[in-house]
Coordinates of C-alpha atoms in Angstrom, one line a residue:
Chain Y
M1 CA -39.5 -4.4 20.4
D2 CA -36.7 -7.0 20.4
V3 CA -33.5 -5.2 21.3
K4 CA -30.3 -6.2 19.4
I5 CA -28.0 -3.3 20.3
K6 CA -28.4 -1.3 23.5
I7 CA -26.3 1.9 23.7
D8 CA -26.1 3.2 27.3
N9 CA -25.0 6.7 28.1
L10 CA -22.2 6.7 25.5
R11 CA -19.8 9.6 25.5
V12 CA -16.9 9.9 23.0
Y13 CA -14.2 12.5 23.1
F14 CA -11.7 13.3 20.4
E15 CA -8.8 15.0 22.1
K16 CA -10.9 17.5 24.1
N17 CA -14.0 17.7 22.0
E18 CA -17.0 15.8 23.1
I19 CA -18.3 14.2 19.9
L20 CA -21.1 12.1 21.4
K21 CA -22.8 13.5 24.5
G22 CA -24.4 10.7 26.4
I23 CA -26.3 8.7 23.7
K24 CA -29.0 6.3 24.9
I25 CA -30.7 4.2 22.2
N26 CA -32.0 0.7 21.7
I27 CA -31.8 -0.7 18.2
A28 CA -34.4 -3.3 17.3
K29 CA -33.6 -6.7 15.9
N30 CA -34.5 -7.5 12.3
M31 CA -35.5 -3.9 11.6
I32 CA -33.9 -1.1 9.7
T33 CA -33.0 1.8 12.0
G34 CA -32.2 5.0 10.2
F35 CA -29.7 7.5 11.6
M36 CA -30.0 11.0 10.2
G37 CA -28.6 14.4 11.1
P38 CA -26.4 17.1 9.6
A39 CA -22.6 16.8 9.2
G40 CA -20.9 16.7 12.6
S41 CA -23.9 15.2 14.4
G42 CA -21.9 12.2 15.4
K43 CA -23.8 9.5 13.5
S44 CA -20.7 8.1 11.7
T45 CA -18.8 8.1 15.0
L46 CA -21.5 6.0 16.5
I47 CA -21.2 3.5 13.7
S48 CA -17.4 3.3 14.2
I49 CA -18.0 2.6 17.9
I50 CA -20.4 -0.3 17.2
N51 CA -17.9 -2.0 14.8
R52 CA -14.9 -0.9 16.8
M53 CA -13.2 0.8 13.8
I54 CA -12.7 3.6 16.3
D55 CA -9.8 1.6 17.6
F56 CA -7.7 2.8 14.6
E57 CA -8.1 6.5 15.7
D58 CA -5.7 8.2 18.1
N59 CA -6.6 10.3 21.1
V60 CA -10.1 8.9 21.6
K61 CA -11.7 8.5 25.0
I62 CA -14.9 6.5 25.3
E63 CA -17.3 6.2 28.2
G64 CA -20.5 4.3 28.6
R65 CA -21.6 0.9 27.3
V66 CA -22.6 -0.6 24.0
L67 CA -24.4 -3.9 24.5
I68 CA -24.9 -6.4 21.7
D69 CA -27.1 -9.3 22.9
D70 CA -26.3 -8.0 26.4
I71 CA -22.5 -8.2 26.0
N72 CA -20.6 -5.0 26.3
I73 CA -18.5 -4.8 23.2
L74 CA -16.4 -2.0 24.6
D75 CA -15.0 -4.4 27.1
K76 CA -11.3 -5.0 26.8
E77 CA -11.9 -8.8 26.7
I78 CA -13.8 -8.4 23.4
N79 CA -11.6 -9.2 20.3
P80 CA -12.5 -6.5 17.7
V81 CA -11.6 -8.9 14.8
S82 CA -14.1 -11.5 15.8
L83 CA -16.6 -8.7 16.6
R84 CA -16.3 -7.4 13.1
R85 CA -17.0 -10.8 11.7
R86 CA -20.5 -10.5 13.4
I87 CA -21.0 -6.9 12.2
G88 CA -20.8 -6.1 8.5
T89 CA -20.0 -2.6 7.5
V90 CA -20.7 -0.9 4.1
F91 CA -18.9 2.4 3.6
A92 CA -19.9 5.6 1.7
V93 CA -17.4 5.0 -1.0
P94 CA -17.3 1.5 -2.3
I95 CA -13.7 0.3 -2.3
P96 CA -13.4 -3.1 -4.0
L97 CA -10.1 -4.9 -3.5
Q98 CA -8.0 -5.0 -6.6
R99 CA -9.1 -8.5 -7.5
S100 CA -11.8 -10.2 -9.4
I101 CA -15.4 -10.0 -8.5
F102 CA -15.3 -13.5 -7.2
E103 CA -12.2 -13.0 -5.1
N104 CA -13.6 -9.8 -3.6
I105 CA -16.5 -11.8 -2.1
A106 CA -14.4 -14.9 -1.3
Y107 CA -11.9 -12.7 0.6
G108 CA -13.8 -12.9 3.9
P109 CA -14.6 -16.7 3.8
R110 CA -11.0 -17.4 2.8
L111 CA -9.8 -15.4 5.9
K112 CA -11.9 -17.8 7.9
G113 CA -10.2 -20.7 6.3
I114 CA -12.8 -21.8 3.7
N115 CA -10.9 -22.8 0.5
D116 CA -13.1 -25.4 -1.1
K117 CA -13.9 -24.2 -4.6
I118 CA -17.4 -25.6 -4.7
E119 CA -18.3 -24.3 -1.3
L120 CA -16.8 -20.9 -2.1
F121 CA -18.8 -20.7 -5.3
K122 CA -22.0 -21.5 -3.5
I123 CA -21.6 -18.8 -0.8
V124 CA -20.3 -16.2 -3.3
S125 CA -23.3 -16.7 -5.6
D126 CA -25.7 -16.7 -2.7
S127 CA -24.5 -13.4 -1.3
L128 CA -24.4 -11.8 -4.8
K129 CA -28.1 -12.9 -5.2
K130 CA -29.0 -11.4 -1.9
A131 CA -27.3 -8.1 -2.8
F132 CA -29.3 -8.1 -6.1
L133 CA -26.1 -8.2 -8.2
W134 CA -26.0 -11.8 -9.4
D135 CA -27.8 -11.3 -12.7
E136 CA -25.5 -8.5 -13.7
V137 CA -22.2 -10.2 -13.0
K138 CA -22.8 -14.0 -13.2
D139 CA -21.1 -14.3 -16.6
R140 CA -18.0 -12.3 -15.6
L141 CA -17.1 -13.3 -12.1
D142 CA -13.4 -13.2 -12.9
M143 CA -13.5 -9.7 -14.2
S144 CA -11.6 -7.1 -12.1
A145 CA -14.1 -5.6 -9.6
T146 CA -12.8 -2.1 -10.1
K147 CA -14.3 -2.1 -13.6
L148 CA -17.9 -2.3 -12.2
S149 CA -20.0 0.8 -12.1
G150 CA -20.3 2.7 -8.8
G151 CA -23.7 1.3 -8.0
Q152 CA -22.5 -2.2 -8.8
Q153 CA -19.4 -1.7 -6.7
Q154 CA -21.6 -0.7 -3.7
R155 CA -23.7 -3.8 -4.1
L156 CA -20.5 -5.8 -4.4
C157 CA -19.4 -4.4 -1.0
L158 CA -22.8 -5.3 0.4
A159 CA -22.5 -8.8 -0.9
R160 CA -19.0 -9.1 0.5
T161 CA -20.4 -8.1 3.9
L162 CA -23.3 -10.6 3.6
V163 CA -21.0 -13.4 2.8
L164 CA -19.6 -13.3 6.4
K165 CA -23.2 -14.0 7.6
P166 CA -23.1 -11.1 10.1
E167 CA -25.9 -10.5 12.6
I168 CA -25.8 -6.7 12.1
I169 CA -25.2 -4.6 9.0
L170 CA -24.0 -1.1 9.4
L171 CA -24.3 1.2 6.3
D172 CA -22.6 4.5 6.4
E173 CA -24.3 6.7 3.7
P174 CA -24.1 3.8 1.2
C175 CA -26.0 5.7 -1.5
S176 CA -24.4 9.1 -1.2
G177 CA -22.5 8.7 -4.5
L178 CA -25.1 6.7 -6.4
D179 CA -27.7 7.5 -9.0
P180 CA -31.5 7.0 -8.2
I181 CA -31.7 3.6 -10.0
S182 CA -28.7 2.1 -8.1
T183 CA -30.1 3.6 -4.9
A184 CA -33.4 1.9 -5.5
K185 CA -31.7 -1.4 -6.0
I186 CA -29.8 -1.1 -2.7
E187 CA -33.0 -0.1 -0.9
E188 CA -34.8 -3.1 -2.4
A189 CA -32.0 -5.4 -1.2
L190 CA -32.0 -3.9 2.3
S191 CA -35.8 -4.3 2.7
E192 CA -35.4 -7.9 1.8
L193 CA -32.3 -8.4 4.1
K194 CA -33.9 -7.1 7.2
K195 CA -35.7 -10.4 7.6
E196 CA -32.4 -12.0 8.5
Y197 CA -30.3 -9.1 9.8
T198 CA -30.4 -6.1 12.1
I199 CA -29.7 -3.1 9.9
V200 CA -28.4 0.4 10.8
L201 CA -28.6 2.9 8.0
V202 CA -26.8 6.2 8.2
S203 CA -28.0 8.6 5.6
N204 CA -28.1 12.3 4.8
N205 CA -31.1 11.6 2.6
T206 CA -34.1 12.0 4.9
K207 CA -36.4 10.7 2.2
Q208 CA -34.4 7.5 2.0
I209 CA -34.8 7.0 5.8
A210 CA -38.5 7.7 5.5
R211 CA -38.9 5.2 2.7
I212 CA -37.2 2.1 4.1
S213 CA -36.4 2.4 7.8
D214 CA -38.7 1.1 10.5
Y215 CA -37.2 3.3 13.3
S216 CA -35.6 6.7 12.8
A217 CA -33.1 8.6 15.0
F218 CA -32.3 12.2 14.6
F219 CA -28.8 13.3 15.8
Y220 CA -27.7 16.9 16.2
L221 CA -24.2 18.0 17.5
G222 CA -23.6 14.8 19.3
E223 CA -26.9 14.4 20.9
L224 CA -29.9 12.2 20.1
I225 CA -32.7 14.6 19.6
E226 CA -35.5 12.3 18.7
Y227 CA -36.0 8.6 18.3
G228 CA -39.1 6.6 17.5
T229 CA -40.9 4.7 14.7
T230 CA -40.3 6.2 11.4
E231 CA -44.0 7.0 11.0
K232 CA -44.1 8.9 14.3
V233 CA -40.8 10.8 13.7
F234 CA -41.8 11.9 10.2
T235 CA -45.5 12.7 10.7
N236 CA -45.6 13.9 14.2
P237 CA -42.1 14.8 15.6
S238 CA -42.0 15.9 19.2
Q239 CA -39.1 18.2 18.8
K240 CA -39.0 21.4 16.7
K241 CA -35.4 20.7 15.6
T242 CA -36.5 17.4 14.1
E243 CA -39.3 19.0 12.2
D244 CA -37.1 21.7 10.9
Y245 CA -34.5 19.2 9.7
I246 CA -37.0 16.9 8.0
S247 CA -38.7 19.7 6.3
G248 CA -35.3 20.9 5.0
K249 CA -35.1 24.2 7.0
F250 CA -31.5 23.4 8.0
G251 CA -28.9 20.7 7.5
Chain C
M1 CA 3.2 51.5 -16.0
V2 CA 3.5 49.9 -19.4
H3 CA 7.2 50.3 -19.2
M4 CA 7.5 48.5 -15.9
N5 CA 5.3 45.7 -16.9
R6 CA 7.5 45.0 -19.9
W7 CA 10.6 44.9 -17.7
V8 CA 8.9 42.5 -15.3
S9 CA 7.9 40.2 -18.1
I10 CA 11.5 40.2 -19.5
R11 CA 12.8 39.4 -16.1
E12 CA 10.4 36.5 -15.8
K13 CA 11.5 35.2 -19.2
I14 CA 15.2 35.5 -18.2
V15 CA 14.6 33.5 -15.0
K16 CA 12.6 30.9 -16.8
N17 CA 15.2 30.4 -19.6
T18 CA 18.1 30.3 -17.2
L19 CA 16.4 27.6 -15.2
T20 CA 15.6 25.7 -18.3
V21 CA 19.3 25.7 -19.4
F22 CA 20.4 24.6 -15.9
A23 CA 17.8 21.9 -15.8
L24 CA 18.7 20.5 -19.2
S25 CA 22.4 20.5 -18.3
S26 CA 22.0 17.3 -16.3
L27 CA 20.6 15.7 -19.4
L28 CA 23.5 17.0 -21.3
F29 CA 26.0 15.5 -18.9
L30 CA 24.3 12.2 -19.1
F31 CA 24.4 12.4 -22.9
L32 CA 28.1 13.4 -22.9
I33 CA 29.1 10.6 -20.5
F34 CA 27.3 8.1 -22.8
I35 CA 28.9 9.5 -25.9
F36 CA 32.4 9.5 -24.5
I37 CA 32.1 5.9 -23.2
L38 CA 30.7 4.8 -26.6
I39 CA 33.5 6.6 -28.6
E40 CA 36.2 5.0 -26.4
G41 CA 34.6 1.6 -26.0
L42 CA 32.9 0.8 -29.3
P43 CA 36.0 0.5 -31.5
L44 CA 37.2 -2.5 -29.5
F45 CA 33.8 -4.2 -30.0
L46 CA 34.3 -3.7 -33.8
K47 CA 37.9 -5.0 -33.6
V48 CA 37.6 -8.0 -31.3
G49 CA 33.9 -8.8 -31.9
L50 CA 30.9 -8.5 -29.6
K51 CA 30.8 -12.2 -29.0
N52 CA 34.5 -12.4 -27.9
I53 CA 34.0 -9.7 -25.4
I54 CA 30.7 -10.4 -23.9
F55 CA 30.9 -14.2 -24.0
G56 CA 34.7 -14.5 -23.8
F57 CA 36.0 -16.3 -20.8
K58 CA 39.6 -15.1 -20.8
W59 CA 40.6 -11.6 -19.7
A60 CA 44.2 -10.9 -20.7
P61 CA 44.1 -7.5 -22.3
T62 CA 47.8 -7.2 -22.9
K63 CA 47.6 -10.5 -24.9
G64 CA 44.5 -9.5 -26.9
Y65 CA 41.9 -11.4 -24.8
F66 CA 39.0 -9.2 -23.7
G67 CA 36.4 -11.7 -22.4
I68 CA 34.4 -10.2 -19.6
F69 CA 31.8 -13.0 -19.3
P70 CA 33.0 -14.1 -15.9
M71 CA 32.7 -10.6 -14.6
I72 CA 29.2 -10.1 -16.0
I73 CA 28.2 -13.3 -14.2
S74 CA 30.0 -12.3 -11.1
S75 CA 28.3 -8.9 -11.1
F76 CA 24.9 -10.5 -11.3
L77 CA 25.8 -13.1 -8.7
V78 CA 26.7 -10.5 -6.1
T79 CA 23.7 -8.4 -7.0
F80 CA 21.3 -11.3 -6.5
G81 CA 23.1 -12.3 -3.4
A82 CA 22.7 -8.8 -2.1
L83 CA 19.0 -8.9 -3.0
I84 CA 18.5 -12.2 -1.2
I85 CA 19.9 -10.7 1.9
G86 CA 18.6 -7.1 1.5
A87 CA 15.1 -7.7 0.1
P88 CA 13.5 -9.6 3.0
L89 CA 15.3 -7.5 5.6
G90 CA 14.4 -4.2 3.8
L91 CA 10.8 -5.2 3.1
S92 CA 10.2 -6.3 6.7
C93 CA 11.7 -3.1 8.0
A94 CA 9.4 -1.1 5.6
I95 CA 6.3 -3.0 6.7
Y96 CA 7.2 -2.5 10.4
L97 CA 7.8 1.2 9.9
A98 CA 4.7 1.8 7.9
E99 CA 2.2 -0.4 9.8
Y100 CA 3.4 -1.2 13.3
S101 CA 5.9 1.3 14.6
G102 CA 4.6 4.2 16.7
K103 CA 5.3 7.8 15.7
R104 CA 8.2 8.2 18.1
L105 CA 10.1 5.1 16.8
K106 CA 9.5 6.2 13.3
M107 CA 11.1 9.5 14.1
I108 CA 14.2 7.7 15.3
L109 CA 14.3 5.0 12.6
K110 CA 13.9 7.1 9.5
P111 CA 16.9 9.4 10.2
A112 CA 19.0 6.4 11.2
L113 CA 18.2 4.9 7.8
E114 CA 19.3 8.1 6.0
L115 CA 22.5 7.9 8.0
L116 CA 23.0 4.3 6.8
A117 CA 22.7 5.6 3.2
G118 CA 25.2 8.3 3.9
I119 CA 28.0 6.1 5.2
P120 CA 30.8 6.0 2.5
S121 CA 31.2 2.7 0.8
V122 CA 34.9 2.5 1.7
V123 CA 33.7 2.3 5.4
Y124 CA 31.4 -0.6 4.5
G125 CA 34.3 -2.3 2.7
F126 CA 36.6 -1.7 5.7
L127 CA 34.2 -3.2 8.1
G128 CA 33.6 -6.1 5.7
V129 CA 37.3 -6.9 5.6
I130 CA 37.8 -6.6 9.3
Y131 CA 34.7 -8.5 10.5
I132 CA 32.8 -10.4 7.8
V133 CA 35.8 -11.8 5.8
P134 CA 37.4 -13.5 8.9
I135 CA 34.0 -14.9 10.0
V136 CA 33.4 -16.4 6.6
R137 CA 37.0 -17.7 6.5
E138 CA 36.6 -19.4 9.8
Y139 CA 33.1 -20.9 9.5
L140 CA 32.7 -21.5 5.7
G141 CA 36.3 -21.9 4.6
G142 CA 38.2 -20.3 1.7
S143 CA 40.1 -17.1 2.0
G144 CA 37.0 -15.2 3.2
F145 CA 37.2 -12.8 0.2
S146 CA 34.2 -14.2 -1.5
L147 CA 30.8 -14.1 -3.1
I148 CA 29.1 -14.5 0.3
S149 CA 31.0 -11.8 2.0
T150 CA 30.4 -9.3 -0.8
S151 CA 26.7 -10.2 -0.9
I152 CA 26.3 -9.6 2.8
V153 CA 27.9 -6.2 2.7
L154 CA 26.0 -5.1 -0.5
G155 CA 22.8 -6.5 1.1
I156 CA 23.3 -4.1 4.0
M157 CA 24.3 -1.2 1.6
I158 CA 21.1 -1.5 -0.4
L159 CA 18.8 -1.5 2.7
P160 CA 18.1 2.2 2.7
T161 CA 17.1 2.2 -0.9
I162 CA 14.7 -0.7 -0.5
I163 CA 13.3 0.5 2.8
S164 CA 12.6 4.1 1.8
I165 CA 10.9 3.3 -1.5
S166 CA 8.9 0.3 -0.2
F167 CA 7.9 2.4 2.8
D168 CA 6.6 5.2 0.6
S169 CA 4.6 2.8 -1.6
I170 CA 3.1 1.1 1.4
M171 CA 2.1 4.4 2.9
S172 CA 0.5 5.5 -0.3
V173 CA -2.0 2.6 -0.2
P174 CA -5.3 4.4 0.7
R175 CA -6.5 4.0 4.2
S176 CA -9.9 3.0 2.9
Y177 CA -8.4 -0.2 1.5
R178 CA -7.4 -1.2 5.0
E179 CA -10.7 -0.2 6.5
G180 CA -12.6 -2.3 3.9
S181 CA -10.5 -5.3 4.9
Y182 CA -10.8 -4.7 8.6
A183 CA -14.5 -4.4 8.3
M184 CA -14.6 -7.9 6.8
G185 CA -13.0 -9.2 9.9
A186 CA -9.5 -9.4 8.7
T187 CA -6.7 -9.2 11.3
K188 CA -3.9 -6.7 10.9
W189 CA -1.4 -9.2 9.3
Q190 CA -4.1 -10.6 7.0
T191 CA -4.9 -7.0 5.9
I192 CA -1.2 -6.2 5.3
F193 CA -0.5 -9.5 3.5
K194 CA -3.6 -9.7 1.3
V195 CA -4.5 -6.1 0.7
V196 CA -1.8 -3.6 1.5
L197 CA 1.2 -5.5 0.0
P198 CA -0.6 -6.4 -3.3
A199 CA -1.6 -2.8 -3.7
A200 CA 1.9 -1.6 -3.1
R201 CA 3.4 -4.4 -5.2
S202 CA 4.8 -2.4 -8.1
G203 CA 6.5 0.2 -5.8
I204 CA 8.1 -2.6 -3.7
L205 CA 9.3 -4.3 -6.9
A206 CA 10.8 -0.9 -8.0
S207 CA 12.6 -0.7 -4.7
F208 CA 14.2 -4.1 -5.3
I209 CA 15.2 -3.1 -8.8
L210 CA 16.7 0.2 -7.7
G211 CA 18.5 -1.7 -4.9
M212 CA 19.9 -4.0 -7.6
G213 CA 21.1 -1.0 -9.6
R214 CA 22.9 0.2 -6.5
A215 CA 24.5 -3.2 -5.8
I216 CA 25.7 -3.7 -9.4
G217 CA 27.2 -0.3 -9.5
E218 CA 29.0 -0.4 -6.2
T219 CA 32.7 -0.5 -6.6
M220 CA 34.9 0.4 -3.6
A221 CA 33.4 -2.0 -1.1
V222 CA 33.3 -4.7 -3.7
I223 CA 37.0 -4.4 -4.6
M224 CA 37.9 -4.6 -0.9
I225 CA 36.0 -7.8 -0.2
A226 CA 35.4 -9.7 -3.4
G227 CA 39.0 -11.1 -3.9
N228 CA 38.9 -10.0 -7.5
A229 CA 39.8 -13.4 -9.0
L230 CA 39.2 -13.7 -12.8
K231 CA 36.9 -16.7 -12.9
I232 CA 33.3 -17.6 -12.5
P233 CA 32.7 -18.6 -8.9
T234 CA 31.4 -22.1 -8.4
N235 CA 30.9 -21.8 -4.7
I236 CA 29.7 -19.1 -2.3
T237 CA 33.1 -19.0 -0.7
D238 CA 34.9 -18.4 -4.1
P239 CA 36.4 -15.0 -4.9
L240 CA 35.2 -13.1 -7.9
R241 CA 35.7 -9.9 -9.9
T242 CA 32.8 -7.6 -10.9
L243 CA 32.5 -5.3 -13.9
T244 CA 33.0 -2.2 -11.7
G245 CA 35.9 -3.8 -9.9
N246 CA 37.6 -4.5 -13.2
I247 CA 37.5 -0.9 -14.3
A248 CA 38.7 0.5 -11.0
L249 CA 41.5 -2.0 -10.5
E250 CA 43.1 -1.6 -13.9
L251 CA 42.4 1.9 -15.2
A252 CA 45.3 3.4 -13.4
Y253 CA 47.9 1.6 -15.4
A254 CA 46.0 0.5 -18.6
T255 CA 47.2 1.8 -22.0
G256 CA 46.2 1.2 -25.6
D257 CA 43.7 -1.7 -26.2
H258 CA 43.8 -2.6 -22.6
R259 CA 42.3 0.9 -21.8
L260 CA 39.7 0.5 -24.5
G261 CA 38.8 -2.9 -23.0
L262 CA 37.9 -1.2 -19.7
F263 CA 35.7 1.2 -21.6
S264 CA 33.9 -1.8 -23.2
T265 CA 33.4 -3.1 -19.7
G266 CA 31.9 0.3 -18.9
I267 CA 29.5 0.1 -21.8
V268 CA 28.2 -3.2 -20.7
L269 CA 27.8 -1.9 -17.1
L270 CA 26.0 1.2 -18.3
I271 CA 23.5 -0.8 -20.4
I272 CA 22.7 -3.1 -17.5
I273 CA 22.1 -0.2 -15.2
M274 CA 20.0 1.6 -17.7
A275 CA 17.9 -1.5 -18.2
L276 CA 17.4 -1.8 -14.4
N277 CA 16.4 1.8 -14.1
Y278 CA 14.0 1.5 -17.0
L279 CA 12.4 -1.5 -15.3
A280 CA 12.1 0.4 -12.0
N281 CA 10.5 3.4 -13.6
F282 CA 8.1 1.2 -15.4
G283 CA 7.1 -0.3 -12.0
I284 CA 6.7 3.1 -10.4
K285 CA 4.6 4.5 -13.2
R286 CA 2.2 1.7 -13.1
R287 CA 1.5 2.4 -9.5
I288 CA 0.5 6.0 -10.3

């Protein structure tokens, strides 16, 4: 497999608690990698390491390396702002800015200094199409984004991530608050998007991981218990813990 | 048991009703103040005419002229002057406190601000006379007792109001807004300027309006620095007299219609301050 992100012996401490205990994992390019595990397993922390949002937390100590295209992004030389322009993140709760649909998507490009109306319209409409939202909002782009439904808001957040043309998309339980139809639309979009992007999907919903991810990782209490192709993990897991979690015996 | 329960419930009722009476008393005081000022001030409005008071240029109460237009304009001028100085300073300080300063600095700055709010206005006036007035006289000309000196001192006096309310409204912007912006590759300043400040906009506006209310109502410091001349200033170094200054300067010796004229000044002042407070409340409510 073609490795995009290589995580090497990563240890994270919050104050004195070890949240991630020596994680080693290679994440494949142009694939969907699913992270699953019960609450407190460290999967969201891992996401916040990759996009360096962990910088906003106090009392954190990080050891180990996270290589994206062979460059250690934990290096002090790396500027987290430019890193985050290469890595899009979609959060569990969609938080549109208090602006119009159009301006929500145009926010990122404007930060980069793109102000030409025609160019903006083109990239905004492109990313709305990729997020499977275009048909629902094309006639009301100047409506406030906060008036959209939860599922639409989440696809808006996906679109506003895509507009930055990232290489990697991180999704932290993007469907946890959504109905099955909205969830299906997001999944459909993701399956299409993996052709261009490397996708990491954190989900509590093991069925969702099974449905759309190519590789699956199971975390438990800060350790990576099992990692492999989704088919292997779900049909023939090597660890008893994984089997118990997937079959719903705990979690 | 039944007996005791009844006693408990009576006691509860007494406590509740007593507290209700005390709570409503502040409303009663406001109402009484309003009524008394109206009773004293309104007859003159009827006698001299609303237009001759509010838009009259000449204030010579012993000769029957009650025009307070120059004072209304002067009050607004010093208020806007104070805002021009206090708003950028106060907002910058609030942004710094909320977004940039570490916990320790915050622990020092917040009490310092409260102290600033607690300094009596006569001290501000005193410092203004001793330091700011001579500086203005030397570098800008005039007597130094002027619009600009008053605006500077009022601008500093309204800082605590602007800072604390702006700070609260910036802090109440949910963390998730900031995270969303950072995740899209925004820098800290881009996030503050494009996401945090717009979200806190109505609270920040409310802080400006409440600051204005404080500036327009300030009396002691203003009397000491403004020069109290009865005309509309045409230059920032001209002296001026505000509505509050007018009342404080003349009430001690005013009798008859003169005294009523000061109450009319009070009515105008009260209406302006009520309007500002209403605007500020409107801003704060929209935020919630």
